[in-house]
Coordinates of C-alpha atoms in Angstrom, one line a residue:
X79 CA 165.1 35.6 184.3
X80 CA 166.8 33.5 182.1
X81 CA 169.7 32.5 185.3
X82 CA 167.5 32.3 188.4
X83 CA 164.5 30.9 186.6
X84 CA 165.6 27.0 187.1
X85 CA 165.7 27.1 190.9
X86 CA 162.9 29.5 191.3
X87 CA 159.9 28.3 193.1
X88 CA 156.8 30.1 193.8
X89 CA 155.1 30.6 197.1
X90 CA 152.8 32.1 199.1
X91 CA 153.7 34.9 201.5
X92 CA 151.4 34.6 204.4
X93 CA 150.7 37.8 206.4
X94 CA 153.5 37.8 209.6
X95 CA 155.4 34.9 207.8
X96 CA 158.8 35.8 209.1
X97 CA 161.3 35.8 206.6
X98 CA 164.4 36.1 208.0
X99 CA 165.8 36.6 212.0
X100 CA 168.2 39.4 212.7
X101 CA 171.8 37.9 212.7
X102 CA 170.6 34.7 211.4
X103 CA 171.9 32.7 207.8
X104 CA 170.4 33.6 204.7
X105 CA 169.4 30.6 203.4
X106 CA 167.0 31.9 200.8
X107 CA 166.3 35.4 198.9
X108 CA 162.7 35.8 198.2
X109 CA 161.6 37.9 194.8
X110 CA 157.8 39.2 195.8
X111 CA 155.4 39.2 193.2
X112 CA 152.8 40.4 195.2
X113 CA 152.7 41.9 198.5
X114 CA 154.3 43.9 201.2
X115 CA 157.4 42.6 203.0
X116 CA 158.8 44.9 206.1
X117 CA 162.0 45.1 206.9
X118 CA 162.6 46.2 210.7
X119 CA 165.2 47.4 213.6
X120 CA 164.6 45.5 216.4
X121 CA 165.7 47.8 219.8
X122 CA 167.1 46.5 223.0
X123 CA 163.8 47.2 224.4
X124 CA 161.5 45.0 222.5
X125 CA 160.4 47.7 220.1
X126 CA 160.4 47.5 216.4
X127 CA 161.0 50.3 213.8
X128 CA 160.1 50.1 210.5
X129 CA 163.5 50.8 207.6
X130 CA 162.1 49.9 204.7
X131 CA 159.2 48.1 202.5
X132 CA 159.8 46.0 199.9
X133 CA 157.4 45.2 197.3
X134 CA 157.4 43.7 193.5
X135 CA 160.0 46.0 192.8
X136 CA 162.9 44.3 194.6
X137 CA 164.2 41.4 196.7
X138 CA 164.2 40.8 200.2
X139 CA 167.5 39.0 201.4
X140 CA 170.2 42.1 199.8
X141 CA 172.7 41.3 202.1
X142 CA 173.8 37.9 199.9
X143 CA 173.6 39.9 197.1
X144 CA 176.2 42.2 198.7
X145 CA 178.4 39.5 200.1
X146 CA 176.7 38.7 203.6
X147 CA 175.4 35.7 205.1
X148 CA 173.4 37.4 207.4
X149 CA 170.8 40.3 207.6
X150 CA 170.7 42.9 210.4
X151 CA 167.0 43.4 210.9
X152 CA 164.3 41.2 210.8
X153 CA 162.1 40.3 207.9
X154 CA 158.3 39.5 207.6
X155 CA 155.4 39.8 205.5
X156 CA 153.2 42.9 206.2
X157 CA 151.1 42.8 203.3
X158 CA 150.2 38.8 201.9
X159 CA 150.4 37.8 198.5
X160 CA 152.7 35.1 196.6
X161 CA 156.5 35.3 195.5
X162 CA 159.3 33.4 194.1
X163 CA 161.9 31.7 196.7
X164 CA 165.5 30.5 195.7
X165 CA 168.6 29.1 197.8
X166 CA 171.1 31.1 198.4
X167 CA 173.6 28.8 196.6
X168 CA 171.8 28.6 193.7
X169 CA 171.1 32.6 194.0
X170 CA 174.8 33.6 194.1
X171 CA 175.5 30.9 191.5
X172 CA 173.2 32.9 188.8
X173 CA 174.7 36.1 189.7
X174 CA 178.0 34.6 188.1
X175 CA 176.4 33.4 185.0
X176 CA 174.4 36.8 184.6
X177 CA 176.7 40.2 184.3
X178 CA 172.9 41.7 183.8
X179 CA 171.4 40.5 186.7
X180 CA 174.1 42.2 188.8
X181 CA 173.9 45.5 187.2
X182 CA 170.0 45.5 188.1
X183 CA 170.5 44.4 191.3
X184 CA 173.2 47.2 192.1
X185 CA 171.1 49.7 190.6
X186 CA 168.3 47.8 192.9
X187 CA 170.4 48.5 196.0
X188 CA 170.9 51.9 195.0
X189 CA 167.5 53.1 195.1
X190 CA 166.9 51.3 198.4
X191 CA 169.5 53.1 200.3
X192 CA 168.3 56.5 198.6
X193 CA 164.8 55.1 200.2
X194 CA 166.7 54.6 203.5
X195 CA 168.1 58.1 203.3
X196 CA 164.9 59.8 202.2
X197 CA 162.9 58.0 205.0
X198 CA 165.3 59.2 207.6
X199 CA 165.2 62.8 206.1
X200 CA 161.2 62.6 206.0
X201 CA 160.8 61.4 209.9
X202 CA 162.9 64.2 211.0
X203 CA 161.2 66.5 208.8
X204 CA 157.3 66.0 208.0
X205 CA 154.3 65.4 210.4
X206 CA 153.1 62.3 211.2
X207 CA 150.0 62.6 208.8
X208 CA 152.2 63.4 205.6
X209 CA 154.9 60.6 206.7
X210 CA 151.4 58.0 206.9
X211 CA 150.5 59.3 203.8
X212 CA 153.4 59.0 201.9
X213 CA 153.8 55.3 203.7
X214 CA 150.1 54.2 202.2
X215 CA 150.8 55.6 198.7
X216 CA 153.7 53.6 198.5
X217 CA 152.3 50.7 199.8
X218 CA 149.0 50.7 197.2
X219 CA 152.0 50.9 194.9
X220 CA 153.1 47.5 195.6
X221 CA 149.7 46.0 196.1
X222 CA 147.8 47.4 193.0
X223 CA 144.2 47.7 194.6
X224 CA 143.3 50.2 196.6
X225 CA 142.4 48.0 199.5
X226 CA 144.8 46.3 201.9
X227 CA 145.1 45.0 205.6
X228 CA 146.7 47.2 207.7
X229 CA 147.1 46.9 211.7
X230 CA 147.6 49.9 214.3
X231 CA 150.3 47.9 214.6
X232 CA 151.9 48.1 211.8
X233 CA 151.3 51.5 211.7
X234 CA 152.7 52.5 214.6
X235 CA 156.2 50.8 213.7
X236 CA 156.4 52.1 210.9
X237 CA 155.7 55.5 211.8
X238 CA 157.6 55.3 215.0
X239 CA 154.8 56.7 216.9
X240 CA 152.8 55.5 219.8
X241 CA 149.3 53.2 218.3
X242 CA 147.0 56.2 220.0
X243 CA 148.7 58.9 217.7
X244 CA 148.4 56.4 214.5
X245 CA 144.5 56.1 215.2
X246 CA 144.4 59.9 215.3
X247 CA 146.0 60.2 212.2
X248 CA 144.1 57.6 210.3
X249 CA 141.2 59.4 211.8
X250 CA 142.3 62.5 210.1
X251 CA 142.8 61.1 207.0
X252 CA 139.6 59.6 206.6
X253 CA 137.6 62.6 207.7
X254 CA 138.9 63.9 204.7
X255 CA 137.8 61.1 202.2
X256 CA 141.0 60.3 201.6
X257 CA 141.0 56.6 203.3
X258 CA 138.4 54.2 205.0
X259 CA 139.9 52.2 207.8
X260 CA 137.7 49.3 208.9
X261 CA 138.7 46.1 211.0
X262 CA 142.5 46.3 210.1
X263 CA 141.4 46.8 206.2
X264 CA 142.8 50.2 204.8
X265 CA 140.8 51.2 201.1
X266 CA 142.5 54.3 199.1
X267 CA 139.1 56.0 198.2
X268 CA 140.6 59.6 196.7
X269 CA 143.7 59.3 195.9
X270 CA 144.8 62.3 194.1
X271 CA 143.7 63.4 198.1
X272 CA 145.9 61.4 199.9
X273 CA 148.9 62.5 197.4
X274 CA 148.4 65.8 198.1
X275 CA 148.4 65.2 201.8
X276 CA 151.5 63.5 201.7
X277 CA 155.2 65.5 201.9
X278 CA 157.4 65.6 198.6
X279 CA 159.2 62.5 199.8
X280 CA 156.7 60.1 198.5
X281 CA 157.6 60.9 194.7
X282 CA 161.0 61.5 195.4
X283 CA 161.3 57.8 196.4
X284 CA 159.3 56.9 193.4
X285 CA 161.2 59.2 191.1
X286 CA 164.7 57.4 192.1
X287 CA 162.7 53.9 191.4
X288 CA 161.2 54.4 188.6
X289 CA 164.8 56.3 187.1
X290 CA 166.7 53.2 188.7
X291 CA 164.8 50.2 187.9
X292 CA 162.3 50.9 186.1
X293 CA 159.1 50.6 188.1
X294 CA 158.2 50.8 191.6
X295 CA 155.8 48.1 192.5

């Protein structure tokens, strides 16, 4: 905290605030505080696929970190809340005067690829209801309430799946108690339920976290 501290500045992240364009400059990294920022593939077709989330844990704008002026995907809030912004001059400038920093970020980077691979492993593997499961868990992770907005839309991208199957699922989830799902607001109401409807994935992606970088949200 000590080296990016000076040219941190705190803002808000408003829900759809785009954060970065795919194969556009970095010209800031954002550290959320809270919040929910998705990172997604854009096709050639106009669709959108979810990668990867990134909450308190982490920092959305890797690629400088990593050497690259540009990201591949595109970046937006999904979830609002507030976080720290800081140039990317000023970022790569603290890396030099911190050794620590970079360890935590490479250990960062490390549990977001094993994220990458795990999400990849779990759409291939587990139904749609475990994979939505597993995807709100995580997400009440980075949020700390149980209640958050959440579009079809959203849903559906990150799930992959068409915005009629992501109603259905929802549906099944809160038949069970596990969920409420009112006007694009999403409440956890059992969630020991919604853990045990979810595949292993979701606490293998924690597990790496938690081992990596200490806490996950």
């Amino acid at each position: 905290m000590e080296a990016l501290r000076p040219d941190l500045k705190t803002v808000p992240l408003a829900f759809k605030q785009v954060l970065y364009e795919a194969e556009r400059p970095v010209r800031q990294v954002y550290f959320p505080h809270r919040g929910v920022v998705s990172l997604v593939t854009e096709m050639e077709d106009g669709s959108s696929i979810e990668v990867a989330t990134v909450g308190p844990e982490g920092i959305v704008g890797l690629p400088v970190f990593l050497g690259d002026t540009t990201i591949a995907g595109r970046a937006f809030v999904q979830v609002p809340g507030e976080g720290a912004r800081m140039e990317t001059e000023a970022f790569r400038r603290a890396l030099g005067r911190s050794p620590k920093l970079h360890q935590l970020l490479s250990r960062y980077t490390l549990a977001l690829l094993n994220q990458l691979a795990q999400n990849s492993a779990c759409n291939r593997s587990h139904s749609v209801e475990e994979r939505l499961a597993r995807w709100l868990l995580l997400t009440e992770d980075r949020v700390h309430e149980p209640t958050f907005p959440m579009t079809q839309e959203f849903m559906s991208q990150m799930l992959g799946v068409s915005r009629p199957t992501v109603s259905m699922t929802a549906s099944i989830l809160q038949k069970a108690g596990f969920i409420t799902y009112v006007r694009g607001q999403i409440t956890v109401t059992d969630r020991p339920g919604l853990e045990a409807a979810s595949c292993e994935c979701y606490r293998v992606i924690r597990k790496h976290f938690e081992h990596l970088v200490g806490s996950y949200g």
